[in-house]
PDB file of N, CA, C and O in Angstrom:
ATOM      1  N   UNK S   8     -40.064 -24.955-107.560  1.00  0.00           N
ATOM      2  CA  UNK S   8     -40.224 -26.395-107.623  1.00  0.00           C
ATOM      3  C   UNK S   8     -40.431 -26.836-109.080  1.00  0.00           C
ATOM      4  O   UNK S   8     -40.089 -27.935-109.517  1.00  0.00           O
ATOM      5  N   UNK S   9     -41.016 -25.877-109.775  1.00  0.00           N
ATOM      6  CA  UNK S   9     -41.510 -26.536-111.252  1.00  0.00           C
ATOM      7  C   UNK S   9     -39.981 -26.943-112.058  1.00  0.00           C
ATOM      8  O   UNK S   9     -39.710 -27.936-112.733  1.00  0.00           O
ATOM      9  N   UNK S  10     -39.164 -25.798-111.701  1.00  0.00           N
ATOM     10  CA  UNK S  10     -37.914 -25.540-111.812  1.00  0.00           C
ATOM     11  C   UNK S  10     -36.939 -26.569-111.948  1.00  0.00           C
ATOM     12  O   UNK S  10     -36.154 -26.709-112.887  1.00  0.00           O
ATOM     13  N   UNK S  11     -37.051 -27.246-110.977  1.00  0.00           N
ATOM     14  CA  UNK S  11     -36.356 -28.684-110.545  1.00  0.00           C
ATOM     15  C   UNK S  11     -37.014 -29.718-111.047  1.00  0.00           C
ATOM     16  O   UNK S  11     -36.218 -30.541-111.499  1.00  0.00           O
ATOM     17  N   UNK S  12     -38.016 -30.003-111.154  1.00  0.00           N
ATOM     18  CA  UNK S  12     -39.190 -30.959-111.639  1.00  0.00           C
ATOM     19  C   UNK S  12     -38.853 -31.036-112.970  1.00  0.00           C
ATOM     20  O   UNK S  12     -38.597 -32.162-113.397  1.00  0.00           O
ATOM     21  N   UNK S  13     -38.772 -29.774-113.991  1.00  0.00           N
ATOM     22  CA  UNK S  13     -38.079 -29.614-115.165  1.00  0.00           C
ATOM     23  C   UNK S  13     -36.621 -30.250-115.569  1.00  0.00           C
ATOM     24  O   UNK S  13     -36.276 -30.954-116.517  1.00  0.00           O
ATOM     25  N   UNK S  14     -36.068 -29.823-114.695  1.00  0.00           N
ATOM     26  CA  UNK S  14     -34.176 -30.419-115.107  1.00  0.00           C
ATOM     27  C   UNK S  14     -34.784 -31.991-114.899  1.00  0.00           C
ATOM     28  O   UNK S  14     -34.661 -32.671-115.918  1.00  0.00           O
ATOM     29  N   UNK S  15     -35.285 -32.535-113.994  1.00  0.00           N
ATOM     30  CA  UNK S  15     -35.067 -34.186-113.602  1.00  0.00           C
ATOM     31  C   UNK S  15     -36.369 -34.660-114.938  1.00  0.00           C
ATOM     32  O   UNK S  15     -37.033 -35.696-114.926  1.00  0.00           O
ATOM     33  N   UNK S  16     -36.410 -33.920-115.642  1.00  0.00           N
ATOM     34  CA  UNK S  16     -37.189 -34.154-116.729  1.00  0.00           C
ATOM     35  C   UNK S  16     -38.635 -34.547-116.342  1.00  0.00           C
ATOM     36  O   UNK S  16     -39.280 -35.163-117.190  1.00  0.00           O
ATOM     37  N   UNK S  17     -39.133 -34.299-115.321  1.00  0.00           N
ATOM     38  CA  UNK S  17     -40.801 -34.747-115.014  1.00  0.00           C
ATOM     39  C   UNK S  17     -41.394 -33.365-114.982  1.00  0.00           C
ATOM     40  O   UNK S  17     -41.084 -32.245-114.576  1.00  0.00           O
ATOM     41  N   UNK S  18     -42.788 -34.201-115.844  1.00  0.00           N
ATOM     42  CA  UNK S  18     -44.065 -32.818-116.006  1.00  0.00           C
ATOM     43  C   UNK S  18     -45.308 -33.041-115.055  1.00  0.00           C
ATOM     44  O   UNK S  18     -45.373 -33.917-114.192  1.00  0.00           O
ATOM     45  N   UNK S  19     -46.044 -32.336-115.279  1.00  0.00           N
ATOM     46  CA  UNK S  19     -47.303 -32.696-114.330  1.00  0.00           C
ATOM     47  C   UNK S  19     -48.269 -33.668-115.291  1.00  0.00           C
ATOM     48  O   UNK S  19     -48.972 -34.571-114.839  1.00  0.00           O
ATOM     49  N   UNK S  20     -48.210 -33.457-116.117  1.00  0.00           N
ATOM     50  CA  UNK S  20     -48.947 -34.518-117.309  1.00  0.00           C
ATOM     51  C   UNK S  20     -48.852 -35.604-116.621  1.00  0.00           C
ATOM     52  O   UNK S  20     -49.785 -35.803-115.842  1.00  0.00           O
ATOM     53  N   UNK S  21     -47.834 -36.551-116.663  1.00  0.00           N
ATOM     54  CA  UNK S  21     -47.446 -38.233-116.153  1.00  0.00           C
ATOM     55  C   UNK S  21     -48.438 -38.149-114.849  1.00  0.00           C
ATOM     56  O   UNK S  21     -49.346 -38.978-114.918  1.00  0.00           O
ATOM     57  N   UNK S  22     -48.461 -37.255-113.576  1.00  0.00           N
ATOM     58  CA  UNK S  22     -49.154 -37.125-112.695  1.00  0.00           C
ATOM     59  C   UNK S  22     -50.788 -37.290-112.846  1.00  0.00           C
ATOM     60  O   UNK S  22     -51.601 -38.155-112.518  1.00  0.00           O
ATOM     61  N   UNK S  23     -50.848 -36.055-113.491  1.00  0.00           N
ATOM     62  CA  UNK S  23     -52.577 -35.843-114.070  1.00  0.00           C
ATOM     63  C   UNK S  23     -52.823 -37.047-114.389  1.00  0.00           C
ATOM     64  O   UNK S  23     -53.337 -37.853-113.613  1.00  0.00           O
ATOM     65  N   UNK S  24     -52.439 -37.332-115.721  1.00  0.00           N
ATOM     66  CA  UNK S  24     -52.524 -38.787-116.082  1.00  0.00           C
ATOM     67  C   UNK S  24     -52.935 -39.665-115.642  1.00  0.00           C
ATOM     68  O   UNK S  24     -53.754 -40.341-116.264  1.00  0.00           O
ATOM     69  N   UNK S  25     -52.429 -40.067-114.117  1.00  0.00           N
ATOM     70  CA  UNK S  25     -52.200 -41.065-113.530  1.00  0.00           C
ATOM     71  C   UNK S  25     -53.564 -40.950-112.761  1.00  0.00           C
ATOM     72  O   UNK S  25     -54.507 -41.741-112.752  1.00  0.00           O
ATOM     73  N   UNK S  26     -53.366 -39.414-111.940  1.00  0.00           N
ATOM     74  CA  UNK S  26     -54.880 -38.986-111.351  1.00  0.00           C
ATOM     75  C   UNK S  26     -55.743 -39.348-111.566  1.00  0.00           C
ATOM     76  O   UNK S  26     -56.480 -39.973-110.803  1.00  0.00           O
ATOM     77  N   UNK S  27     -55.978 -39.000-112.963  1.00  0.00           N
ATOM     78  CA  UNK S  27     -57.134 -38.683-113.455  1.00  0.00           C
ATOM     79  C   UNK S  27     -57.558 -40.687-114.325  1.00  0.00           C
ATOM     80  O   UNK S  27     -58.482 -40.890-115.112  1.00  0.00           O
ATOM     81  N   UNK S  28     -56.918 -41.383-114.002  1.00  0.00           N
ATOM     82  CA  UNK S  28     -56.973 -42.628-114.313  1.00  0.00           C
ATOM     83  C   UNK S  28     -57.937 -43.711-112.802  1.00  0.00           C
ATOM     84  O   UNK S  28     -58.939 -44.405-112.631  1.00  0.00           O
ATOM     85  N   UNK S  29     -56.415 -43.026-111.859  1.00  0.00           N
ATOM     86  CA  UNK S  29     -57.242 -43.668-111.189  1.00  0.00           C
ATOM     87  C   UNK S  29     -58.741 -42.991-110.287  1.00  0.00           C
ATOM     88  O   UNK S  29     -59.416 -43.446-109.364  1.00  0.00           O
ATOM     89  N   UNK S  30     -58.799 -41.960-110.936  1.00  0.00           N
ATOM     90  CA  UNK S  30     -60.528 -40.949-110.307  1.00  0.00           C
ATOM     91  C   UNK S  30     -61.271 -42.070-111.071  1.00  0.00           C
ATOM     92  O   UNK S  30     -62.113 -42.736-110.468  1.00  0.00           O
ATOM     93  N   UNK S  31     -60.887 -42.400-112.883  1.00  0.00           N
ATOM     94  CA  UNK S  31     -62.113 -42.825-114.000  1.00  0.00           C
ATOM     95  C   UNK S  31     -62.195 -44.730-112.592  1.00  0.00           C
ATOM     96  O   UNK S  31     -63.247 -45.272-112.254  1.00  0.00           O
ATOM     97  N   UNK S  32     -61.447 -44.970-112.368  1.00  0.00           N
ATOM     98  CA  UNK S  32     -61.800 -46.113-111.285  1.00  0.00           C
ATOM     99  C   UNK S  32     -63.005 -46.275-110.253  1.00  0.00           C
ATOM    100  O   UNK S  32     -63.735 -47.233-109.996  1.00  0.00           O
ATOM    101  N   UNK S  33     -62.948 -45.219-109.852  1.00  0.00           N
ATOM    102  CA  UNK S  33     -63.627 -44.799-108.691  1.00  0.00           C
ATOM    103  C   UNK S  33     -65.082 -44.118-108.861  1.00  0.00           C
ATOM    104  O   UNK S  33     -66.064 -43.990-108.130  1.00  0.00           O
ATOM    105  N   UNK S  34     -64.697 -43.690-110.361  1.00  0.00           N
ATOM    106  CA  UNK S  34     -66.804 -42.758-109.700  1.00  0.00           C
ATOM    107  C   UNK S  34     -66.787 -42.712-111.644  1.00  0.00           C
ATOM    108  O   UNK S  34     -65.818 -42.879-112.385  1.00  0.00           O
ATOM    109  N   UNK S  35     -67.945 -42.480-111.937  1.00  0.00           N
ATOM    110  CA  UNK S  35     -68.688 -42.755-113.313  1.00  0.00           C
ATOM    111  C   UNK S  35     -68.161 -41.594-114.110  1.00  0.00           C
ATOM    112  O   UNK S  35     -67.860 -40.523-113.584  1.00  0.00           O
ATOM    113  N   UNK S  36     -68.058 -41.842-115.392  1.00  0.00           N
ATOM    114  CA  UNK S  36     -68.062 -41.267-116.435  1.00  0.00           C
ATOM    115  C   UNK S  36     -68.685 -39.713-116.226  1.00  0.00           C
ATOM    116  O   UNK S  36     -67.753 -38.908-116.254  1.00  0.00           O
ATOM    117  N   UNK S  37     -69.576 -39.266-116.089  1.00  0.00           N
ATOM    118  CA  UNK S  37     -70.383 -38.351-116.076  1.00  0.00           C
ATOM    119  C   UNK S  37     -69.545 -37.136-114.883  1.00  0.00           C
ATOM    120  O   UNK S  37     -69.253 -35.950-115.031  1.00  0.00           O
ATOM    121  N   UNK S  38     -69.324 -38.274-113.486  1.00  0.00           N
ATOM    122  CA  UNK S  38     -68.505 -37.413-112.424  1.00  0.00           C
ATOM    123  C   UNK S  38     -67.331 -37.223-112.821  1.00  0.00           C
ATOM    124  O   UNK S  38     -66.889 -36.169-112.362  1.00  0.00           O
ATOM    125  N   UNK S  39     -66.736 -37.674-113.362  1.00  0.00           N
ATOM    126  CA  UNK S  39     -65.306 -37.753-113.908  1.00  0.00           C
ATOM    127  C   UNK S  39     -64.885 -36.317-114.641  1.00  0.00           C
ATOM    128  O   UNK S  39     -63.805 -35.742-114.505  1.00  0.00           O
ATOM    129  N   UNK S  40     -66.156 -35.833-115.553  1.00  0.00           N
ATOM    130  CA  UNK S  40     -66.113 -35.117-116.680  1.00  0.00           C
ATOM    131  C   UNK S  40     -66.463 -33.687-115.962  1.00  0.00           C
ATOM    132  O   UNK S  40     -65.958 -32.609-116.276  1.00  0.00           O
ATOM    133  N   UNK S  41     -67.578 -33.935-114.779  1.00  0.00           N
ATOM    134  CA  UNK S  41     -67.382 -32.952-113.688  1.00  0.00           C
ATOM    135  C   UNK S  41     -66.284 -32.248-113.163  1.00  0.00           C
ATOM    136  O   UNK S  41     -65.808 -31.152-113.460  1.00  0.00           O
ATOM    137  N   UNK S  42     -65.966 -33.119-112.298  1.00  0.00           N
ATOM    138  CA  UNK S  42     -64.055 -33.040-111.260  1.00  0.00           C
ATOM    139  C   UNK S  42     -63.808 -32.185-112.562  1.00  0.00           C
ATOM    140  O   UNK S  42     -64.369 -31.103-112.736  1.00  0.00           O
ATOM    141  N   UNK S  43     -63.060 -32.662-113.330  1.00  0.00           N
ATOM    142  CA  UNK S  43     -62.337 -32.533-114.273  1.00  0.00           C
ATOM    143  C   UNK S  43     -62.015 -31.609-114.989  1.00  0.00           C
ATOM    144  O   UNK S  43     -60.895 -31.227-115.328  1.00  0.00           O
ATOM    145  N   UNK S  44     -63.474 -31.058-115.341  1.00  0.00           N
ATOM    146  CA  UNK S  44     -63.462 -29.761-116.064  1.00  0.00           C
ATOM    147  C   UNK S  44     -63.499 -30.151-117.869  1.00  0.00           C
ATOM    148  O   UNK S  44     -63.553 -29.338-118.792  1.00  0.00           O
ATOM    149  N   UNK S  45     -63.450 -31.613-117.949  1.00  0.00           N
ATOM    150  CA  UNK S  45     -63.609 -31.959-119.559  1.00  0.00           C
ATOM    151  C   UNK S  45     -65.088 -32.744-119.745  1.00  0.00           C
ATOM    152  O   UNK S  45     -65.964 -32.972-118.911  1.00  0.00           O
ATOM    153  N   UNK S  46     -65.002 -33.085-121.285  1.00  0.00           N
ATOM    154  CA  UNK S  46     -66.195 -33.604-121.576  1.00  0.00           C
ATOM    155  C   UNK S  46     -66.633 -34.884-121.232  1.00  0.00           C
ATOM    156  O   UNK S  46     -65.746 -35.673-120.905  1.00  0.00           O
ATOM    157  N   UNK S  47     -68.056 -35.373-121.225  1.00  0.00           N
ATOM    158  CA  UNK S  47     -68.304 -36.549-121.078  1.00  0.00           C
ATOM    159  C   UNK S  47     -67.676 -37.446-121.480  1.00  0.00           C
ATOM    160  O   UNK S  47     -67.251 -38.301-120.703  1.00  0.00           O
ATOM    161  N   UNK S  48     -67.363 -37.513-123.306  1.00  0.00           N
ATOM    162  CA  UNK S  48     -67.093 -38.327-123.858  1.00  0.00           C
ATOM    163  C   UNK S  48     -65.709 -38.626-123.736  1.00  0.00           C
ATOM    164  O   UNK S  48     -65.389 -39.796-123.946  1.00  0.00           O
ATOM    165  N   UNK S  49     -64.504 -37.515-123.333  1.00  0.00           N
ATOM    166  CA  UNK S  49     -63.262 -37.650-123.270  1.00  0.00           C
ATOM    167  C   UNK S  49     -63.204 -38.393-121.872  1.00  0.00           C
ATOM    168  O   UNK S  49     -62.329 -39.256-121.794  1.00  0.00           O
ATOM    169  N   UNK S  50     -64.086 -38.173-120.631  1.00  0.00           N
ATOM    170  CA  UNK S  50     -64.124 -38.899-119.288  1.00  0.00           C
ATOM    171  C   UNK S  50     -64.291 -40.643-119.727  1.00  0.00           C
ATOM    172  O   UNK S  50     -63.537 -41.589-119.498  1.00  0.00           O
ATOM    173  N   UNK S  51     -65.611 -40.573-120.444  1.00  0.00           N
ATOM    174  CA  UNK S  51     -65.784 -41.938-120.908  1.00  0.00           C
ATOM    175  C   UNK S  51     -64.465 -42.572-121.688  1.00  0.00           C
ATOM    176  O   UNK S  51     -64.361 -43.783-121.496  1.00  0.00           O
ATOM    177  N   UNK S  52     -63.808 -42.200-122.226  1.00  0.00           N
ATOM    178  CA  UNK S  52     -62.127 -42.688-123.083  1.00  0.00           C
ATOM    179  C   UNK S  52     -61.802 -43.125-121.971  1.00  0.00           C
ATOM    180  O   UNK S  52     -61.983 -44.341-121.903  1.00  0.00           O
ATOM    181  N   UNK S  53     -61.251 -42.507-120.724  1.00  0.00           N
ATOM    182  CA  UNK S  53     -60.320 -42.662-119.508  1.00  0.00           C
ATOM    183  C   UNK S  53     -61.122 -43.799-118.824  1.00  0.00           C
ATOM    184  O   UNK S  53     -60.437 -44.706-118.351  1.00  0.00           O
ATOM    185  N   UNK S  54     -62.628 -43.902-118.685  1.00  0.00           N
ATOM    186  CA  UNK S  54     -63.299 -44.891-118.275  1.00  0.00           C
ATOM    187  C   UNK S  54     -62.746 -46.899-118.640  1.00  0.00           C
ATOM    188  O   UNK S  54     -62.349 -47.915-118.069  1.00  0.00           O
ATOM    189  N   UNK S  55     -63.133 -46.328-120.028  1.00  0.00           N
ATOM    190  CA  UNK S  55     -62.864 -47.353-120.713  1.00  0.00           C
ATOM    191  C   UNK S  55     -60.831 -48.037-120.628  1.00  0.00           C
ATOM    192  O   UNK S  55     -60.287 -49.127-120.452  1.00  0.00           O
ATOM    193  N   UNK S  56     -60.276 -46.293-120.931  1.00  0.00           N
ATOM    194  CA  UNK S  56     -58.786 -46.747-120.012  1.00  0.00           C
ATOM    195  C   UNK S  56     -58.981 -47.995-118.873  1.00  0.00           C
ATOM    196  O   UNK S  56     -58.388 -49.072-118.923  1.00  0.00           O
ATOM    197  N   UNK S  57     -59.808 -47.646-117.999  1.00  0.00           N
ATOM    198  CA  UNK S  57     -59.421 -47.946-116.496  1.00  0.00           C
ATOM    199  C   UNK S  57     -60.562 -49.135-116.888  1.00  0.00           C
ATOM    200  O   UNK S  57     -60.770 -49.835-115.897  1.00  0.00           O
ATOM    201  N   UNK S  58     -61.086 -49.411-117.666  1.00  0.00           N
ATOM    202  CA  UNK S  58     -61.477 -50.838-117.823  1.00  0.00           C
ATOM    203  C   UNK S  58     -62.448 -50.883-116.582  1.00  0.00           C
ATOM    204  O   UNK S  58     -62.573 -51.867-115.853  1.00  0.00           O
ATOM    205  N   UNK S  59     -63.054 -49.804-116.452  1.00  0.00           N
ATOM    206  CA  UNK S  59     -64.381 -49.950-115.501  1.00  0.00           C
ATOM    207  C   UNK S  59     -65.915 -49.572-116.227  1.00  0.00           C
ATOM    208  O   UNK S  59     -66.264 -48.742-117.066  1.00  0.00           O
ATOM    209  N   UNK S  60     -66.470 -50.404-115.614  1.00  0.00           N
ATOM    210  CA  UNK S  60     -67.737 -50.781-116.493  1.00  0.00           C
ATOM    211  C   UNK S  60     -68.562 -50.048-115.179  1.00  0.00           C
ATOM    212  O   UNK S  60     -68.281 -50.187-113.989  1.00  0.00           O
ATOM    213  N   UNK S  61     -69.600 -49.274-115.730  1.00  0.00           N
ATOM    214  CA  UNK S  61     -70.511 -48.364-115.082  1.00  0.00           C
ATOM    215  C   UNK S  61     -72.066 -48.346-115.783  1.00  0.00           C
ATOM    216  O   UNK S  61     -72.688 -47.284-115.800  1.00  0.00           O
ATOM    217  N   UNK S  62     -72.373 -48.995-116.086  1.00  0.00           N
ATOM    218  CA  UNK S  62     -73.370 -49.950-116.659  1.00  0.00           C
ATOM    219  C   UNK S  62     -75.071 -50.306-115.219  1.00  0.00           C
ATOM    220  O   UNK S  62     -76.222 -49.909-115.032  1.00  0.00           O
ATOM    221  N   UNK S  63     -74.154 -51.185-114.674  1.00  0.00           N
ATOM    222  CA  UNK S  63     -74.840 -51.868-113.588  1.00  0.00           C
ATOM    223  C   UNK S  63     -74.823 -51.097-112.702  1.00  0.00           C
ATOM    224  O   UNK S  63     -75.386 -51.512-111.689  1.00  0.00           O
ATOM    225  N   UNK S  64     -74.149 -49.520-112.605  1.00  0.00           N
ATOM    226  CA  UNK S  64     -74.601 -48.696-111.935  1.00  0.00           C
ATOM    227  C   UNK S  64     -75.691 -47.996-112.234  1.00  0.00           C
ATOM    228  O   UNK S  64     -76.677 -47.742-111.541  1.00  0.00           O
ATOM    229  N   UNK S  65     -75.213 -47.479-114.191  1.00  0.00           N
ATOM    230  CA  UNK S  65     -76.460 -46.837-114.331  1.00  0.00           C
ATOM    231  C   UNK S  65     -77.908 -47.372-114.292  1.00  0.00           C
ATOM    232  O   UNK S  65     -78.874 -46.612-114.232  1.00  0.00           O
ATOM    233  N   UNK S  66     -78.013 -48.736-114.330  1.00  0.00           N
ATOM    234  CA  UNK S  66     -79.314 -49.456-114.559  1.00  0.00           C
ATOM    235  C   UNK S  66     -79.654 -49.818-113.154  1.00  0.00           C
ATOM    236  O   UNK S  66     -80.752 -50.368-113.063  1.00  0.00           O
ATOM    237  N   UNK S  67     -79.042 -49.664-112.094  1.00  0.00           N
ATOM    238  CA  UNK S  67     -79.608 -49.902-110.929  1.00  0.00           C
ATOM    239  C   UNK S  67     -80.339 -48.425-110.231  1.00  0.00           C
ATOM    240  O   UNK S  67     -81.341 -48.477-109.518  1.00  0.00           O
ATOM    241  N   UNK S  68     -79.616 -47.114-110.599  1.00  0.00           N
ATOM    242  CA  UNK S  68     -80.275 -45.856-110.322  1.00  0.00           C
ATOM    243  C   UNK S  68     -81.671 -45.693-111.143  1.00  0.00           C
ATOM    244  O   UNK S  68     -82.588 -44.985-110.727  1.00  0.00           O
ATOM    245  N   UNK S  69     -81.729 -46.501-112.473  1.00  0.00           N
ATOM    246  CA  UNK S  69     -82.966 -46.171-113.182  1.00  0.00           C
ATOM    247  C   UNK S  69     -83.935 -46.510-112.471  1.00  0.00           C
ATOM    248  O   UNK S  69     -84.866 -45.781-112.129  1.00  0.00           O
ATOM    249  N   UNK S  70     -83.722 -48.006-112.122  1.00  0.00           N
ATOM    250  CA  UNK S  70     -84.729 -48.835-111.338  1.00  0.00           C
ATOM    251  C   UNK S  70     -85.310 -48.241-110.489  1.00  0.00           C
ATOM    252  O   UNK S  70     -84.698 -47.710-109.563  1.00  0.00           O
ATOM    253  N   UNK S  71     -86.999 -48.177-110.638  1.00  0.00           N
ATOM    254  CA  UNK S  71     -87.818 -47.487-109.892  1.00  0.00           C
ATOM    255  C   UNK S  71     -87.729 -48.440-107.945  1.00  0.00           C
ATOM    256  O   UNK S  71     -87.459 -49.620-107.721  1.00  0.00           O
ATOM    257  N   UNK S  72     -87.970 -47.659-107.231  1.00  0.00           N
ATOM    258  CA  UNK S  72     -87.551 -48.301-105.775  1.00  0.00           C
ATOM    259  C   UNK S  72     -89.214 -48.580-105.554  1.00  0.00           C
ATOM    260  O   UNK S  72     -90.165 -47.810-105.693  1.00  0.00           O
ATOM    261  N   UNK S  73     -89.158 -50.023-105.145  1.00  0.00           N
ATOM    262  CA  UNK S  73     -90.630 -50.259-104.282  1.00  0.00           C
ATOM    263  C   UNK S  73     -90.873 -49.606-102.869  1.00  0.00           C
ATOM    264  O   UNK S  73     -91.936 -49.794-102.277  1.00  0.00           O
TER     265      UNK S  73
END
């Protein structure tokens, strides 16, 4: 299969890519870098890609619970 994937000129990169764009959507910086197998700060790049703000997540977990 890679075989064929090759001649029609597609890599798995464009895929990953895409993956791994729309994961930074879905769950925080920190999990991202988890899944992933890369660093925080390169997760946080893809974050900021996907123009998701994780902010008002982290400051709502700080918040002590009554």
């Amino acid at each position: 299969m890679h075989i064929q994937l090759r001649k029609a000129d597609l890599t798995g990169l464009a895929g990953r890519n895409a993956a791994r764009l729309a994961l930074a959507n879905d769950v925080p910086a920190s999990i991202l870098a988890e899944v992933t197998g890369t660093s925080v700060h390169n997760a946080t790049r893809w974050a900021t890609l996907a123009k998701r703000d994780w902010t008002d997540y982290i400051a709502a977990r700080r918040e002590p619970k009554a």
